[in-house]
Coordinates of C-alpha atoms in Angstrom, one line a residue:
Chain A
M1 CA 4.1 102.4 -86.6
D2 CA 3.0 100.1 -83.8
Y3 CA 4.9 100.5 -80.6
Q4 CA 6.6 97.3 -79.4
F5 CA 7.4 96.3 -75.9
P6 CA 11.1 95.2 -76.3
E7 CA 12.4 91.8 -75.2
L8 CA 14.7 91.8 -72.2
P9 CA 18.0 90.8 -73.9
Y10 CA 19.0 88.3 -71.1
A11 CA 17.4 86.2 -68.3
F12 CA 16.2 87.9 -65.1
N13 CA 19.1 86.4 -63.2
A14 CA 21.8 87.1 -65.8
L15 CA 23.2 90.1 -64.0
E16 CA 23.5 88.4 -60.6
P17 CA 25.1 89.1 -58.2
H18 CA 25.3 92.8 -59.3
I19 CA 21.6 93.2 -60.1
D20 CA 19.4 90.6 -58.5
A21 CA 16.9 88.5 -60.3
M22 CA 13.9 89.7 -58.4
T23 CA 14.7 93.4 -59.1
M24 CA 15.2 92.6 -62.8
E25 CA 11.9 90.8 -63.0
I26 CA 9.8 93.4 -61.3
H27 CA 11.7 96.2 -63.0
Y28 CA 11.1 94.8 -66.5
T29 CA 7.6 93.0 -66.2
K30 CA 6.0 95.6 -63.9
H31 CA 7.7 99.0 -64.1
H32 CA 8.8 99.0 -67.7
K33 CA 5.7 97.2 -69.0
T34 CA 3.5 99.8 -67.2
Y35 CA 5.4 102.7 -68.8
F36 CA 4.8 101.0 -72.2
D37 CA 1.1 100.5 -71.6
K38 CA 0.5 104.0 -70.3
F39 CA 2.6 105.5 -73.1
V40 CA 0.6 103.7 -75.7
A41 CA -2.6 104.9 -74.1
A42 CA -1.4 108.5 -73.8
I43 CA 0.0 108.9 -77.3
K44 CA -3.1 107.3 -79.0
D45 CA -5.2 110.4 -79.1
T46 CA -2.4 112.8 -80.1
D47 CA -1.2 113.8 -83.6
S48 CA 2.1 112.2 -82.7
N49 CA 0.7 108.7 -82.5
G50 CA 3.0 106.4 -84.6
K51 CA 6.0 108.7 -84.5
S52 CA 9.3 107.4 -83.1
L53 CA 10.1 108.2 -79.5
E54 CA 13.1 110.2 -80.6
E55 CA 10.9 112.4 -82.7
I56 CA 8.3 112.7 -80.0
F57 CA 10.9 113.8 -77.5
T58 CA 11.9 116.8 -79.7
Q59 CA 8.4 118.3 -79.1
V60 CA 7.5 116.7 -75.8
S61 CA 6.9 120.0 -74.1
K62 CA 3.8 120.5 -76.3
L63 CA 2.4 117.0 -75.5
P64 CA 0.5 115.8 -72.4
M65 CA 2.6 115.2 -69.3
A66 CA 1.7 111.4 -69.5
V67 CA 3.6 111.2 -72.9
R68 CA 6.7 112.7 -71.3
N69 CA 6.6 110.5 -68.2
H70 CA 5.7 107.2 -69.8
G71 CA 7.4 107.7 -73.1
G72 CA 10.5 108.6 -71.2
G73 CA 10.0 105.5 -69.0
L74 CA 9.6 103.3 -72.1
Y75 CA 12.7 104.7 -73.9
N76 CA 15.0 105.0 -70.9
H77 CA 14.5 101.4 -69.7
S78 CA 14.9 100.0 -73.2
L79 CA 18.3 101.8 -73.5
F80 CA 19.2 100.7 -69.9
W81 CA 18.6 97.0 -70.6
E82 CA 20.8 97.1 -73.7
S83 CA 23.5 99.0 -71.8
M84 CA 24.1 96.0 -69.6
A85 CA 25.1 92.3 -70.2
P86 CA 26.3 89.4 -68.2
N87 CA 30.1 89.0 -68.0
A88 CA 30.5 92.6 -69.1
G89 CA 32.1 95.5 -67.3
G90 CA 35.7 96.5 -67.7
E91 CA 36.6 99.5 -69.7
P92 CA 35.6 100.8 -73.1
A93 CA 38.0 100.5 -76.1
G94 CA 38.4 102.2 -79.5
Q95 CA 37.2 105.7 -80.3
L96 CA 35.0 105.9 -77.2
A97 CA 38.0 105.2 -74.9
Q98 CA 40.0 107.8 -76.7
A99 CA 37.3 110.4 -76.4
I100 CA 36.8 109.6 -72.7
N101 CA 40.5 109.9 -72.0
S102 CA 40.9 113.1 -73.9
Q103 CA 37.9 114.7 -72.4
Y104 CA 38.0 113.5 -68.8
G105 CA 41.7 112.6 -68.4
S106 CA 41.1 108.9 -67.7
F107 CA 38.4 106.3 -67.4
G108 CA 38.6 106.6 -63.6
D109 CA 38.0 110.4 -63.8
F110 CA 35.0 109.8 -66.1
Q111 CA 33.6 107.2 -63.7
A112 CA 34.0 109.6 -60.8
K113 CA 32.0 112.2 -62.7
F114 CA 29.3 109.8 -63.6
N115 CA 29.1 108.4 -60.1
D116 CA 28.6 112.0 -58.7
A117 CA 25.9 112.7 -61.2
A118 CA 24.1 109.5 -60.2
A119 CA 24.6 109.9 -56.5
N120 CA 23.6 113.5 -56.4
R121 CA 20.4 113.3 -58.4
F122 CA 17.9 114.0 -55.6
G123 CA 14.7 111.9 -55.8
S124 CA 14.0 109.8 -58.8
G125 CA 16.0 110.0 -62.1
W126 CA 18.7 108.9 -64.4
A127 CA 22.4 109.5 -64.9
W128 CA 23.7 109.7 -68.5
L129 CA 26.7 109.7 -70.7
C130 CA 25.8 111.6 -73.9
V131 CA 27.1 112.8 -77.1
K132 CA 26.3 116.5 -77.8
A133 CA 25.6 118.1 -81.2
D134 CA 29.2 119.1 -81.5
K135 CA 30.2 115.4 -80.9
S136 CA 31.8 116.0 -77.6
L137 CA 30.8 113.8 -74.6
C138 CA 28.9 115.0 -71.6
V139 CA 27.8 113.5 -68.3
C140 CA 24.5 114.7 -66.7
S141 CA 21.4 113.6 -64.9
S142 CA 17.7 114.1 -65.3
A143 CA 14.7 114.0 -63.0
N144 CA 12.1 111.3 -63.1
Q145 CA 11.8 109.7 -66.6
D146 CA 13.2 112.7 -68.4
N147 CA 16.1 112.3 -70.7
P148 CA 18.5 114.5 -72.7
L149 CA 16.6 114.0 -76.0
M150 CA 13.7 115.9 -74.7
D151 CA 13.2 119.5 -75.7
T152 CA 12.7 120.2 -72.0
S153 CA 16.3 119.1 -71.2
D154 CA 18.9 121.4 -69.7
C155 CA 21.6 119.1 -71.2
P156 CA 20.4 118.5 -74.7
A157 CA 22.3 115.5 -76.2
T158 CA 22.0 111.9 -77.3
P159 CA 22.4 109.4 -74.5
I160 CA 24.7 106.4 -75.1
L161 CA 24.8 105.1 -71.5
G162 CA 22.0 105.5 -68.9
L163 CA 21.8 104.5 -65.2
D164 CA 18.4 104.3 -63.5
V165 CA 18.7 105.8 -60.0
W166 CA 15.0 105.5 -59.1
E167 CA 14.9 103.6 -55.8
H168 CA 13.0 100.8 -57.5
A169 CA 16.1 100.0 -59.5
Y170 CA 18.1 99.1 -56.4
Y171 CA 16.1 99.1 -53.2
L172 CA 15.4 95.4 -52.8
K173 CA 19.2 94.6 -52.8
F174 CA 20.9 97.9 -51.8
Q175 CA 18.2 99.8 -49.8
N176 CA 19.5 103.3 -49.0
R177 CA 23.0 102.5 -50.3
R178 CA 22.7 104.0 -53.8
P179 CA 26.5 104.4 -54.1
D180 CA 26.9 100.6 -53.7
Y181 CA 24.4 100.0 -56.5
I182 CA 26.3 102.5 -58.7
S183 CA 29.6 100.6 -58.0
A184 CA 28.0 97.3 -58.9
F185 CA 26.6 98.7 -62.2
W186 CA 30.1 99.1 -63.6
N187 CA 30.5 95.3 -63.5
V188 CA 27.7 94.8 -66.0
V189 CA 28.1 97.7 -68.4
N190 CA 28.1 96.4 -72.0
W191 CA 30.8 98.6 -73.5
K192 CA 30.6 97.1 -76.9
V193 CA 27.1 98.4 -77.3
I194 CA 28.0 101.8 -75.9
E195 CA 31.0 102.0 -78.2
S196 CA 28.9 101.3 -81.3
R197 CA 26.3 103.9 -80.2
Y198 CA 29.1 106.4 -79.9
E199 CA 30.7 105.5 -83.2
A200 CA 27.4 105.8 -85.0
L201 CA 26.9 109.3 -83.6
V202 CA 30.4 110.7 -84.4
K203 CA 31.1 109.2 -87.8
Chain B
M1 CA 36.3 132.7 -0.9
K2 CA 35.8 135.0 -3.9
K3 CA 38.1 132.7 -5.9
L4 CA 36.1 129.7 -5.0
V5 CA 32.8 131.4 -6.0
L6 CA 34.4 132.4 -9.3
F7 CA 35.6 128.9 -9.8
F8 CA 32.1 127.5 -9.3
L9 CA 30.6 130.1 -11.6
V10 CA 33.1 129.1 -14.4
L11 CA 32.3 125.5 -13.8
I12 CA 28.5 126.1 -14.0
S13 CA 28.9 128.1 -17.2
I14 CA 31.0 125.4 -18.8
Q15 CA 28.3 122.9 -17.9
F16 CA 25.6 125.2 -19.4
S17 CA 27.6 125.6 -22.7
L18 CA 28.3 121.9 -22.9
K19 CA 24.6 121.3 -22.4
A20 CA 23.7 123.8 -25.1
Q21 CA 26.2 121.9 -27.4
Q22 CA 24.6 118.6 -26.6
E23 CA 21.1 119.8 -27.3
P24 CA 21.0 121.6 -30.7
F25 CA 18.0 123.7 -31.5
H26 CA 17.0 121.2 -34.3
K27 CA 16.7 117.8 -32.7
F28 CA 16.5 114.3 -34.1
A29 CA 13.4 113.0 -32.3
P30 CA 13.1 109.4 -31.3
L31 CA 10.7 107.3 -33.3
P32 CA 7.4 107.4 -31.2
Y33 CA 7.0 103.5 -31.4
A34 CA 9.0 100.4 -32.0
Y35 CA 10.1 99.5 -35.6
D36 CA 7.7 96.6 -35.7
A37 CA 4.7 98.5 -34.1
L38 CA 3.0 99.2 -37.4
E39 CA 3.2 95.5 -38.7
P40 CA 1.7 94.1 -40.8
Y41 CA 0.9 97.4 -42.6
I42 CA 4.4 98.9 -42.5
D43 CA 7.0 96.2 -42.1
K44 CA 9.7 96.4 -39.4
M45 CA 12.7 96.4 -41.8
T46 CA 11.2 99.3 -43.8
M47 CA 10.6 101.3 -40.6
E48 CA 14.1 100.7 -39.3
I49 CA 15.9 101.7 -42.6
H50 CA 13.5 104.5 -43.1
Y51 CA 14.0 106.0 -39.7
D52 CA 17.6 105.1 -38.9
K53 CA 19.1 105.5 -42.4
H54 CA 17.0 107.8 -44.6
H55 CA 15.6 110.1 -41.9
R56 CA 18.8 110.3 -40.0
A57 CA 20.8 111.1 -43.1
Y58 CA 18.4 114.0 -43.9
Y59 CA 18.9 115.3 -40.4
T60 CA 22.7 114.9 -40.4
N61 CA 23.0 116.5 -43.9
F62 CA 20.6 119.3 -42.9
I63 CA 22.7 120.2 -39.8
A64 CA 25.8 120.1 -42.0
A65 CA 24.1 122.4 -44.6
I66 CA 23.1 125.0 -42.1
K67 CA 26.3 124.9 -40.0
G68 CA 27.5 128.3 -39.0
T69 CA 24.5 130.1 -40.3
E70 CA 21.6 131.8 -38.5
L71 CA 19.4 128.8 -39.6
E72 CA 21.0 126.8 -36.8
N73 CA 18.5 128.6 -34.5
T74 CA 15.7 129.3 -36.9
P75 CA 12.4 127.4 -36.6
M76 CA 11.7 125.1 -39.5
E77 CA 8.4 126.8 -40.3
T78 CA 10.4 130.1 -40.7
I79 CA 13.0 128.5 -42.9
F80 CA 10.3 126.9 -45.1
A81 CA 8.4 130.3 -45.4
N82 CA 11.7 131.7 -46.9
M83 CA 12.7 128.5 -48.7
S84 CA 13.5 130.1 -52.0
S85 CA 16.3 132.2 -50.4
Y86 CA 18.3 129.1 -49.4
A87 CA 20.4 126.6 -51.2
P88 CA 18.8 123.4 -52.7
A89 CA 20.6 121.3 -50.0
V90 CA 18.8 123.2 -47.2
R91 CA 15.5 122.6 -49.0
N92 CA 16.1 118.9 -49.8
T93 CA 17.5 117.9 -46.4
G94 CA 15.4 120.3 -44.3
G95 CA 12.3 119.0 -46.0
G96 CA 13.4 115.4 -45.6
Y97 CA 14.1 116.0 -41.9
W98 CA 10.8 117.8 -41.1
N99 CA 8.5 115.7 -43.3
H100 CA 9.6 112.4 -41.9
E101 CA 9.2 113.5 -38.3
M102 CA 5.6 114.6 -39.1
F103 CA 5.0 111.3 -40.9
W104 CA 6.0 109.2 -37.9
N105 CA 3.6 111.3 -35.8
C106 CA 0.8 110.8 -38.3
M107 CA 0.9 107.0 -37.6
K108 CA 0.6 104.8 -34.5
P109 CA 0.0 101.1 -33.7
N110 CA -3.8 100.3 -33.5
G111 CA -4.5 103.5 -35.4
G112 CA -6.9 103.9 -38.3
G113 CA -10.6 104.4 -38.0
V114 CA -12.3 107.7 -38.9
P115 CA -11.5 111.2 -37.8
A116 CA -13.8 112.9 -35.3
G117 CA -14.4 116.4 -34.0
K118 CA -14.0 119.5 -36.1
L119 CA -11.7 117.7 -38.5
G120 CA -14.3 115.0 -39.1
D121 CA -16.9 117.6 -39.9
A122 CA -14.6 119.6 -42.1
I123 CA -13.6 116.5 -44.1
K124 CA -17.3 115.7 -44.6
S125 CA -18.3 119.2 -45.7
T126 CA -15.2 119.6 -48.0
F127 CA -15.1 116.2 -49.7
G128 CA -18.7 114.9 -49.2
S129 CA -17.7 111.9 -47.1
F130 CA -14.6 110.3 -45.4
D131 CA -14.5 107.7 -48.2
E132 CA -14.5 110.3 -50.9
F133 CA -11.6 112.1 -49.0
K134 CA -9.7 108.8 -48.8
K135 CA -10.3 108.2 -52.5
Q136 CA -9.0 111.6 -53.5
F137 CA -6.0 111.4 -51.2
A138 CA -5.1 107.9 -52.6
E139 CA -5.4 109.2 -56.1
A140 CA -3.0 112.1 -55.4
G141 CA -0.6 109.5 -53.9
V142 CA -0.7 107.2 -56.9
K143 CA -0.5 110.1 -59.4
R144 CA 2.6 111.7 -57.9
F145 CA 5.2 110.8 -60.5
G146 CA 8.6 110.0 -59.1
S147 CA 9.4 110.7 -55.5
G148 CA 7.2 112.9 -53.2
W149 CA 4.5 113.3 -50.6
V150 CA 0.8 113.6 -50.3
W151 CA -0.8 116.1 -47.9
L152 CA -4.0 117.1 -46.3
T153 CA -3.5 120.8 -45.8
V154 CA -5.3 123.7 -44.2
N155 CA -4.8 126.3 -46.9
E156 CA -4.3 130.0 -46.5
A157 CA -8.1 130.5 -46.6
G158 CA -8.6 128.0 -43.8
K159 CA -10.0 125.3 -46.1
L160 CA -8.9 121.7 -46.4
I161 CA -7.1 120.7 -49.6
I162 CA -5.3 117.6 -50.8
N163 CA -2.1 118.3 -52.5
S164 CA 1.1 116.5 -53.4
T165 CA 4.7 117.7 -53.6
A166 CA 7.8 116.5 -55.3
N167 CA 10.8 115.0 -53.6
Q168 CA 11.1 116.5 -50.0
D169 CA 9.1 119.7 -50.6
N170 CA 6.1 120.4 -48.4
P171 CA 3.2 122.9 -48.3
L172 CA 4.9 125.2 -45.8
M173 CA 7.6 126.1 -48.4
N174 CA 7.2 129.4 -50.3
T175 CA 8.3 127.5 -53.4
E176 CA 4.9 125.7 -53.5
T177 CA 1.8 127.0 -55.4
L178 CA -0.6 125.3 -53.0
R179 CA 0.5 126.5 -49.6
G180 CA -0.8 126.0 -46.1
V181 CA -0.4 124.1 -42.9
P182 CA -0.2 120.3 -43.4
V183 CA -2.1 118.2 -40.9
L184 CA -1.6 114.7 -42.5
C185 CA 1.1 113.4 -44.7
L186 CA 2.1 110.2 -46.6
D187 CA 5.5 109.5 -47.9
V188 CA 5.3 108.1 -51.5
W189 CA 9.0 107.8 -52.2
E190 CA 9.7 104.2 -53.2
H191 CA 11.9 103.7 -50.2
A192 CA 8.7 104.1 -48.0
Y193 CA 7.1 100.9 -49.4
Y194 CA 9.3 99.1 -51.9
L195 CA 10.6 96.2 -49.6
K196 CA 7.0 95.1 -48.8
Y197 CA 4.9 96.4 -51.7
Q198 CA 7.4 96.8 -54.6
N199 CA 5.6 98.5 -57.6
K200 CA 2.2 98.3 -55.9
R201 CA 2.0 101.8 -54.4
G202 CA -1.8 101.6 -54.3
D203 CA -1.6 98.7 -51.9
Y204 CA 0.7 100.6 -49.6
I205 CA -1.7 103.6 -49.6
N206 CA -4.6 101.3 -48.7
A207 CA -2.6 99.8 -45.8
F208 CA -1.7 103.3 -44.5
W209 CA -5.3 104.0 -43.5
N210 CA -5.0 101.2 -40.8
V211 CA -2.2 103.1 -39.0
V212 CA -3.3 106.8 -39.2
N213 CA -3.1 108.5 -35.8
W214 CA -6.2 110.6 -36.2
D215 CA -5.8 112.1 -32.7
F216 CA -2.6 113.7 -33.9
V217 CA -4.1 114.8 -37.2
Q218 CA -7.2 116.3 -35.4
S219 CA -5.1 118.2 -33.0
G220 CA -3.0 119.6 -35.8
Y221 CA -6.2 120.7 -37.6
D222 CA -7.5 122.4 -34.5
K223 CA -4.3 124.3 -34.0
A224 CA -4.1 125.3 -37.7
I225 CA -7.7 126.6 -37.6
A226 CA -7.2 128.4 -34.3
R227 CA -4.3 130.3 -35.9
K228 CA -6.6 131.4 -38.7
Q229 CA -9.2 132.8 -36.3

């Protein structure tokens, strides 16, 4: 299988004013593209060349560090772009909404937990909403470009929503105010996509 | 008369204790130059946010993290030497507080050039040439994945090494494998360069050489070596 650099599913300015066009452009064409290029270069000379990223992550501890860093960067950003959309936000519906309510009490309580995970990740990393093997939900965060699919993860699960909290994701617009960026993110979350990811995992 | 003397003694002691409260053991030092002093290499807005927001937040959160403990009066070097005994908040904020203060001192307007004295000699004998040292230091900066720092360090054997650390860790911490006394540092968190250089960390590192305060680095090296002898 050839690895593909995914299309951004909307224009650079589509998430304005919550995520600015310049950040989107640099984030996608520079950061994400570099992860893609470096992942392809790093995986080329391994036995895992051609395997899916999900499969690679299950044995990432045995592969070169560059595969973990850049493969993670490739996968995480792809998931992130698809998790957002213009004119989105609001609250989830259906089975996911029920699961969030029954596990966290309310959507607001879930948001507070996710906000904490994102704000308290020290340094670079990601915050996640995941589905565990027992089909329950969990909120966690990971360092750098790690994610919960990796065999190195201390919260092994399948992510259905990810938020990039590397400074490059928000510094041009929000500088040191990471919590303001996290608040803005809720206005562009594409819950329809997150709901269908959830439903595919629990059916 | 005795009452009057007692009154003044009480007054003086109150003043002393007020002064002690005003001047904590761990101080937030002023930036040694203006925000725009390192232009065009480090831009004014970055300097202002970096010092007044990031650095200040590390300091404030560090003071909060050690409140009521013996660390309120413990030198940072001693805290770092026992880092693994303390909570992650002490490590993260204490590192952030100390690293940034050293970083400001490693730079100055009209800086740059080449190191002289014993440090100049040691760099040549360790790395072959100053250019080779710069190349290796820049590589360490570009390769640090995520947030962190690059250091020129006098290791425990008294030799110069280049190392990098994650997040706000530094070579004084007993959690590091490559330990020693740092003499030069460079912040490679994205907040240190993103407003001006965005994803081009390499360009930021190139610019850094124009503002290095080699006098400060040399004097740090001389002290570190003197402690070894």
